Amino acid sequence: MIVKHNLIFILYSLCASVFKVAGTKSKAKGGQGQFPITQNVTVVEGGTANMTCRVDYNDNTSLQWSNPAQQTLFFGDKKALRDHRIELVRATSQELTITIGDVSLSDEGLYTCSLFTMPVKTTKAFLTVLGVPARPEITGFTKPAMERDIITLTCSTSGSKPAANIRWFRNDKEVHGRKEVNATGKSFTVRSSLQFQVDRRDDGAAYTCSVEHVSLSNPYMTTEVLEVHYAPQLQIEPSLIIPQEGQYFKLECVSIGNPIPEPVLWSKDGGELPDIERMIVEGRELTITTLNKTDNGTYRCEASNHLGTSSAEYVLFVYDPNAVAPHGPDHALIGGVVAVVVFITLCLIIVLGRYLARHKGTYLTHEAKGAEDAPDADTAIINAEGNHVHAEEKKEYFI
């Protein structure tokens, strides 16, 4: 009986311990779930910020949003601050979500979500407002510029936060400028300058200023096309390389310059054109309808603008069509070269043949040496046999 009572007591104690541990865990979970949760928010100036505060567990305790100045915006579903930009999205025991419309840079800062337990629990959320840069402007250039002038192009943009980045391009090729950043309240004014000496190659060049910023999906751009004035340069281009008598011939005075140099004046050998009936001037072109030998001479074109005067010359020599050899391969020259090659080859063959004939049999009849000086054939045979015997005697044998 005593043993039975002891077993019942032990079982009761174990059950009490289990319930006590479970109750402790439940309280701990409830205390942890009552801590408010928020997130930092980034919004572009002029946009709408969504501020959300949540709790995992709430026993009907109120949630509250306050701005950086610690002014209450909403207490539960009750609006506390009269600001038409602030609206309630959702208010429950576990969530309080509000929106701030038409956000400005002054709205940036730490916002506080409070849960009114004992003690009050708070969480901070930072609202970051991005200042959108103004569209860029290029200043400092007055059209037109004169060749060799030193000019300064300045691109500026204001209102950016953080400071915007400026890049320069000359006809799509990046060039580097000098950057300057100034703070204006919470935003920044950024300037970038290019200074260079212009020449005729800059006439018509496009200089583009590009503003890049985290608030922009695409850069803002503006372009300035340079106009550079420079003195003219002239060049005469003939229509024929070898002008011949009776041909139609044209000289063109090609000019570059800004402003365009005009009018173009033509002259021959330092004087006026001698035959205005055959020599026709149309703008920049001089046309001679029918060439003859009297047209030989130095032709000159001249043009000017307000920056200077330039001229070019062309010496004309009219050829006799009967004296001009047709262009093509020189068959006489080719035939001469072939004849020389053949002659040299024949000479080599003859010399080689004579050499071989003169030395024929020298090495094959070496054993008959001495018979050459014999007075008759019999003596030659005897001498040859004698030499053959001596040759046998001079043989050496190696073992």
Coordinates of C-alpha atoms in Angstrom, one line a residue:
M1 CA 0.0 0.0 0.0
I2 CA 2.8 2.4 0.8
V3 CA 4.6 1.5 -2.4
K4 CA 1.4 2.3 -4.3
H5 CA 1.1 5.8 -2.7
N6 CA 4.8 6.5 -3.5
L7 CA 4.2 5.6 -7.2
I8 CA 1.2 7.9 -7.4
F9 CA 3.2 10.8 -5.9
I10 CA 6.1 10.3 -8.3
L11 CA 3.8 10.3 -11.3
Y12 CA 2.1 13.5 -10.0
S13 CA 5.4 15.2 -9.6
L14 CA 6.5 14.3 -13.1
C15 CA 3.3 15.7 -14.6
A16 CA 3.6 18.9 -12.7
S17 CA 7.2 19.4 -13.9
V18 CA 6.2 18.8 -17.5
F19 CA 3.3 21.4 -17.3
K20 CA 5.6 23.9 -15.6
V21 CA 8.3 23.6 -18.3
A22 CA 5.6 23.9 -21.1
G23 CA 4.2 27.0 -19.4
T24 CA 7.6 28.6 -19.1
K25 CA 8.3 28.0 -22.9
S26 CA 4.9 29.4 -23.8
K27 CA 5.6 32.6 -21.8
A28 CA 9.1 32.9 -23.3
K29 CA 7.7 32.5 -26.8
G30 CA 5.0 35.1 -26.2
G31 CA 7.5 37.6 -24.8
Q32 CA 9.8 37.1 -27.9
G33 CA 6.9 37.4 -30.4
Q34 CA 5.9 40.8 -28.9
F35 CA 9.0 42.6 -30.2
P36 CA 8.1 44.8 -33.2
I37 CA 9.8 44.1 -36.6
T38 CA 10.5 46.8 -39.2
Q39 CA 12.7 47.3 -42.3
N40 CA 14.7 50.2 -43.7
V41 CA 13.1 51.9 -46.7
T42 CA 14.6 53.7 -49.7
V43 CA 12.5 55.8 -52.0
V44 CA 13.1 58.3 -54.8
E45 CA 12.1 61.9 -54.0
G46 CA 8.5 62.5 -55.0
G47 CA 7.7 58.8 -54.7
T48 CA 5.7 56.9 -52.0
A49 CA 7.3 55.2 -48.9
N50 CA 5.6 52.1 -47.4
M51 CA 6.3 51.8 -43.7
T52 CA 5.4 48.4 -42.1
C53 CA 5.6 47.3 -38.5
R54 CA 4.8 43.7 -37.5
V55 CA 4.7 41.5 -34.4
D56 CA 4.5 37.7 -34.3
Y57 CA 2.4 37.7 -31.2
N58 CA 0.2 40.4 -29.7
D59 CA -2.3 40.3 -26.8
N60 CA -4.3 43.3 -28.1
T61 CA -1.5 45.8 -27.4
S62 CA -1.5 48.9 -29.7
L63 CA 1.2 49.7 -32.3
Q64 CA 2.4 53.2 -33.1
W65 CA 4.4 54.9 -35.8
S66 CA 6.4 58.1 -35.0
N67 CA 8.5 60.3 -37.4
P68 CA 12.1 61.5 -36.8
A69 CA 10.8 64.4 -34.8
Q70 CA 9.1 61.9 -32.5
Q71 CA 5.7 63.1 -33.6
T72 CA 3.1 60.4 -33.6
L73 CA 1.8 59.6 -37.1
F74 CA -0.6 56.7 -36.3
F75 CA -1.6 55.1 -33.0
G76 CA -3.3 51.9 -34.1
D77 CA -5.9 53.0 -36.6
K78 CA -6.1 56.5 -35.2
K79 CA -4.3 59.3 -37.2
A80 CA -2.4 61.6 -34.9
L81 CA -0.6 64.0 -37.3
R82 CA -2.5 66.2 -39.8
D83 CA -0.6 65.5 -42.9
H84 CA -2.5 64.7 -46.0
R85 CA 0.5 62.8 -47.4
I86 CA 0.3 60.2 -44.7
E87 CA -2.3 57.5 -45.0
L88 CA -3.3 54.2 -43.2
V89 CA -2.9 51.0 -45.2
R90 CA -3.5 48.3 -42.6
A91 CA -4.0 48.3 -38.8
T92 CA -4.4 45.0 -36.9
S93 CA -3.2 43.6 -33.7
Q94 CA -0.1 42.3 -35.5
E95 CA 0.6 44.9 -38.2
L96 CA 0.5 48.6 -38.7
T97 CA 1.3 49.8 -42.2
I98 CA 1.2 53.4 -43.4
T99 CA 2.3 55.3 -46.5
I100 CA 4.0 58.6 -47.0
G101 CA 3.3 60.2 -50.4
D102 CA 5.2 62.8 -52.3
V103 CA 8.3 62.2 -50.2
S104 CA 10.8 65.0 -49.9
L105 CA 14.4 65.1 -48.7
S106 CA 13.2 66.5 -45.3
D107 CA 11.2 63.3 -44.7
E108 CA 14.5 61.3 -44.4
G109 CA 15.5 59.9 -41.0
L110 CA 14.8 57.3 -38.3
Y111 CA 11.1 56.3 -37.9
T112 CA 10.0 54.5 -34.7
C113 CA 7.5 51.7 -34.3
S114 CA 6.4 51.2 -30.7
L115 CA 4.6 48.3 -29.0
F116 CA 2.9 49.5 -25.8
T117 CA 3.7 46.6 -23.5
M118 CA 5.2 46.9 -20.1
P119 CA 7.8 48.1 -20.7
V120 CA 7.3 49.7 -24.2
K121 CA 9.2 48.0 -26.9
T122 CA 10.5 50.0 -29.9
T123 CA 12.2 49.4 -33.3
K124 CA 13.8 51.9 -35.6
A125 CA 13.5 52.0 -39.5
F126 CA 15.6 54.4 -41.6
L127 CA 13.9 56.1 -44.5
T128 CA 16.4 57.1 -47.2
V129 CA 15.2 59.6 -49.8
L130 CA 17.1 59.8 -53.1
G131 CA 17.4 63.2 -54.6
V132 CA 16.8 63.2 -58.4
P133 CA 19.4 65.3 -60.3
A134 CA 18.1 68.0 -62.5
R135 CA 18.7 67.7 -66.3
P136 CA 22.2 68.9 -67.1
E137 CA 23.1 72.1 -68.9
I138 CA 26.2 72.9 -70.8
T139 CA 27.5 76.5 -70.5
G140 CA 30.6 78.5 -71.3
F141 CA 30.5 78.2 -75.1
T142 CA 29.5 81.0 -77.5
K143 CA 29.2 80.1 -81.2
P144 CA 31.2 80.3 -83.3
A145 CA 34.7 79.7 -81.9
M146 CA 37.8 80.7 -83.9
E147 CA 40.5 78.2 -84.7
R148 CA 43.1 78.1 -81.9
D149 CA 40.7 79.6 -79.4
I150 CA 40.8 78.1 -75.9
I151 CA 37.2 77.3 -74.8
T152 CA 35.7 75.9 -71.6
L153 CA 32.6 73.7 -71.6
T154 CA 30.9 73.3 -68.2
C155 CA 28.2 70.8 -67.5
S156 CA 26.2 71.2 -64.2
T157 CA 23.3 69.4 -62.4
S158 CA 21.7 70.2 -59.1
G159 CA 19.4 68.5 -56.5
S160 CA 21.1 65.1 -56.5
K161 CA 21.5 62.9 -53.4
P162 CA 23.9 61.3 -53.2
A163 CA 26.0 63.4 -55.6
A164 CA 25.5 62.5 -59.2
N165 CA 28.3 61.4 -61.6
I166 CA 29.1 63.4 -64.8
R167 CA 30.8 61.9 -67.8
W168 CA 31.9 63.6 -71.1
F169 CA 31.9 62.2 -74.6
R170 CA 33.3 63.6 -77.8
N171 CA 31.6 61.9 -80.7
D172 CA 30.9 58.8 -78.6
K173 CA 34.5 58.7 -77.3
E174 CA 34.8 59.4 -73.6
V175 CA 37.0 62.4 -72.5
H176 CA 37.7 63.4 -68.9
G177 CA 36.8 66.6 -67.3
R178 CA 37.5 68.3 -64.0
K179 CA 34.7 67.6 -61.4
E180 CA 33.5 69.8 -58.6
V181 CA 30.9 68.9 -55.9
N182 CA 29.1 71.4 -53.6
A183 CA 26.5 70.6 -50.9
T184 CA 23.3 72.6 -51.0
G185 CA 21.3 71.6 -47.9
K186 CA 20.7 67.9 -48.1
S187 CA 21.4 67.7 -51.9
F188 CA 24.4 68.3 -54.1
T189 CA 25.3 70.5 -57.1
V190 CA 27.8 68.8 -59.4
R191 CA 29.8 70.5 -62.1
S192 CA 32.3 69.1 -64.6
S193 CA 34.5 71.3 -67.0
L194 CA 36.4 70.6 -70.2
Q195 CA 39.0 73.1 -71.3
F196 CA 40.8 72.7 -74.7
Q197 CA 42.1 74.6 -77.7
V198 CA 39.9 74.1 -80.8
D199 CA 41.0 73.5 -84.3
R200 CA 39.3 72.8 -87.6
R201 CA 38.8 69.1 -86.6
D202 CA 36.5 70.3 -83.8
D203 CA 34.1 71.9 -86.3
G204 CA 30.9 69.9 -86.1
A205 CA 32.2 67.8 -83.2
A206 CA 29.4 66.8 -80.7
Y207 CA 30.3 67.1 -77.0
T208 CA 27.8 65.2 -74.8
C209 CA 27.4 65.5 -71.0
S210 CA 25.9 62.4 -69.3
V211 CA 24.5 62.5 -65.8
E212 CA 24.3 59.1 -64.0
H213 CA 22.6 58.6 -60.7
V214 CA 21.1 55.7 -58.7
S215 CA 17.6 57.2 -58.9
L216 CA 17.7 57.2 -62.8
S217 CA 17.0 54.2 -64.9
N218 CA 18.8 55.9 -67.8
P219 CA 21.3 58.7 -67.7
Y220 CA 20.3 62.3 -68.5
M221 CA 22.2 63.7 -71.5
T222 CA 22.6 66.9 -73.3
T223 CA 24.8 67.7 -76.3
E224 CA 26.6 70.8 -77.7
V225 CA 27.7 70.7 -81.3
L226 CA 30.8 73.0 -81.8
E227 CA 31.0 75.5 -84.7
V228 CA 34.6 76.5 -85.4
H229 CA 35.6 79.1 -88.0
Y230 CA 38.9 78.6 -89.8
A231 CA 40.8 79.9 -92.8
P232 CA 40.3 78.2 -96.2
Q233 CA 42.6 75.6 -97.8
L234 CA 42.4 74.9 -101.6
Q235 CA 43.4 72.1 -103.9
I236 CA 42.9 71.7 -107.7
E237 CA 41.8 68.3 -109.0
P238 CA 42.0 67.6 -112.8
S239 CA 39.5 65.4 -114.6
L240 CA 42.3 63.7 -116.8
I241 CA 45.7 62.5 -115.8
I242 CA 47.2 62.9 -119.3
P243 CA 45.2 65.6 -121.1
Q244 CA 45.5 65.5 -124.9
E245 CA 44.6 67.8 -127.7
G246 CA 40.9 67.8 -128.6
Q247 CA 39.7 66.4 -125.3
Y248 CA 37.2 67.9 -122.9
F249 CA 39.0 68.9 -119.7
K250 CA 37.9 70.1 -116.3
L251 CA 39.6 71.5 -113.2
E252 CA 37.8 71.6 -109.9
C253 CA 38.9 73.9 -107.1
V254 CA 38.2 71.8 -103.9
S255 CA 38.1 74.1 -100.9
I256 CA 37.6 73.6 -97.1
G257 CA 36.9 76.4 -94.7
N258 CA 34.3 77.8 -92.4
P259 CA 32.6 79.9 -93.5
I260 CA 32.8 78.4 -97.0
P261 CA 35.3 80.4 -99.0
E262 CA 33.8 82.1 -102.0
P263 CA 33.8 83.3 -104.7
V264 CA 36.4 81.2 -106.5
L265 CA 38.6 83.2 -108.9
W266 CA 40.4 81.5 -111.8
S267 CA 43.5 82.9 -113.6
K268 CA 46.1 81.6 -116.1
D269 CA 49.8 82.5 -115.9
G270 CA 49.1 85.4 -113.5
G271 CA 46.4 87.0 -115.8
E272 CA 42.9 86.5 -116.9
L273 CA 41.6 83.5 -118.7
P274 CA 42.6 84.1 -122.4
D275 CA 39.7 82.3 -124.2
I276 CA 36.4 82.7 -122.3
E277 CA 34.5 81.0 -125.1
R278 CA 36.3 77.7 -124.6
M279 CA 37.2 78.2 -120.9
I280 CA 33.9 78.2 -118.9
V281 CA 33.8 78.9 -115.1
E282 CA 30.9 77.5 -113.2
G283 CA 31.2 78.0 -109.4
R284 CA 34.4 76.1 -108.4
E285 CA 34.9 74.4 -111.8
L286 CA 36.9 75.5 -114.8
T287 CA 36.0 73.7 -118.0
I288 CA 38.0 73.8 -121.3
T289 CA 35.8 72.4 -124.0
T290 CA 38.5 71.5 -126.5
L291 CA 42.1 71.3 -125.5
N292 CA 44.9 72.6 -127.7
K293 CA 48.6 73.5 -127.2
T294 CA 47.9 77.1 -126.5
D295 CA 46.2 76.0 -123.2
N296 CA 49.5 75.0 -121.7
G297 CA 50.4 77.0 -118.6
T298 CA 49.8 77.5 -114.9
Y299 CA 46.2 77.7 -113.7
R300 CA 45.4 79.2 -110.3
C301 CA 42.2 79.3 -108.2
E302 CA 41.8 81.6 -105.2
A303 CA 39.1 82.0 -102.5
S304 CA 38.8 83.7 -99.2
N305 CA 36.6 84.1 -96.1
H306 CA 36.9 86.6 -93.2
L307 CA 39.8 84.6 -91.7
G308 CA 42.1 84.6 -94.7
T309 CA 42.8 83.8 -98.3
S310 CA 44.1 80.7 -99.9
S311 CA 45.1 79.6 -103.4
A312 CA 46.2 76.5 -105.4
E313 CA 48.0 76.0 -108.7
Y314 CA 48.0 73.4 -111.5
V315 CA 50.4 73.2 -114.4
L316 CA 48.7 72.0 -117.6
F317 CA 50.6 70.3 -120.4
V318 CA 48.5 69.2 -123.4
Y319 CA 49.9 66.1 -125.1
D320 CA 49.8 65.3 -128.8
P321 CA 47.6 62.2 -129.1
N322 CA 49.8 60.8 -131.9
A323 CA 52.9 61.1 -129.7
V324 CA 51.4 59.4 -126.7
A325 CA 52.3 55.7 -126.7
P326 CA 49.5 53.3 -125.8
H327 CA 49.8 52.1 -122.3
G328 CA 50.4 48.4 -122.0
P329 CA 53.2 45.8 -121.8
D330 CA 56.4 46.7 -123.7
H331 CA 56.7 43.7 -126.0
A332 CA 60.0 44.9 -127.5
L333 CA 61.6 45.0 -124.0
I334 CA 60.2 41.6 -123.1
G335 CA 61.5 40.1 -126.5
G336 CA 65.0 41.6 -125.8
V337 CA 65.2 40.1 -122.3
V338 CA 64.2 36.6 -123.7
A339 CA 66.8 36.8 -126.5
V340 CA 69.6 37.7 -124.0
V341 CA 68.6 34.7 -121.7
V342 CA 68.6 32.3 -124.7
F343 CA 72.0 33.6 -125.9
I344 CA 73.6 33.2 -122.5
T345 CA 72.1 29.6 -122.2
L346 CA 73.6 28.6 -125.6
C347 CA 77.0 30.0 -124.7
L348 CA 77.0 28.0 -121.5
I349 CA 76.1 24.8 -123.3
I350 CA 78.9 25.3 -125.9
V351 CA 81.5 26.0 -123.3
L352 CA 80.5 23.0 -121.2
G353 CA 80.5 20.7 -124.3
R354 CA 84.0 21.8 -125.3
Y355 CA 85.3 21.2 -121.8
L356 CA 83.9 17.7 -121.7
A357 CA 85.2 16.8 -125.1
R358 CA 88.7 18.0 -124.2
H359 CA 88.9 15.8 -121.1
K360 CA 87.1 12.8 -122.5
G361 CA 89.0 9.4 -121.6
T362 CA 91.6 11.0 -119.3
Y363 CA 90.5 8.9 -116.3
L364 CA 89.5 5.8 -118.3
T365 CA 92.9 5.3 -120.0
H366 CA 95.2 6.3 -117.2
E367 CA 97.0 3.0 -117.5
A368 CA 98.1 3.8 -121.0
K369 CA 99.9 7.0 -120.0
G370 CA 103.4 7.0 -121.7
A371 CA 102.1 5.5 -124.9
E372 CA 101.1 8.9 -126.1
D373 CA 104.7 9.8 -127.1
A374 CA 105.3 6.5 -129.0
P375 CA 106.5 7.0 -132.7
D376 CA 104.3 4.3 -134.0
A377 CA 101.4 1.9 -133.0
D378 CA 103.7 -1.1 -132.1
T379 CA 105.8 1.0 -129.8
A380 CA 102.7 2.4 -128.2
I381 CA 101.3 -1.1 -127.5
I382 CA 104.7 -2.2 -125.9
N383 CA 104.8 0.9 -123.8
A384 CA 101.2 0.4 -122.7
E385 CA 102.0 -3.2 -121.7
G386 CA 105.1 -2.1 -119.8
N387 CA 103.1 0.4 -117.8
H388 CA 100.5 -2.2 -117.1
V389 CA 103.3 -4.5 -115.7
H390 CA 104.5 -1.7 -113.5
A391 CA 101.0 -1.0 -112.3
E392 CA 100.7 -4.6 -111.2
E393 CA 104.0 -4.3 -109.3
K394 CA 102.7 -1.2 -107.5
K395 CA 99.6 -2.8 -106.2
E396 CA 99.4 -3.2 -102.5
Y397 CA 97.4 -5.8 -100.6
F398 CA 95.9 -5.3 -97.2
I399 CA 95.1 -8.3 -95.0

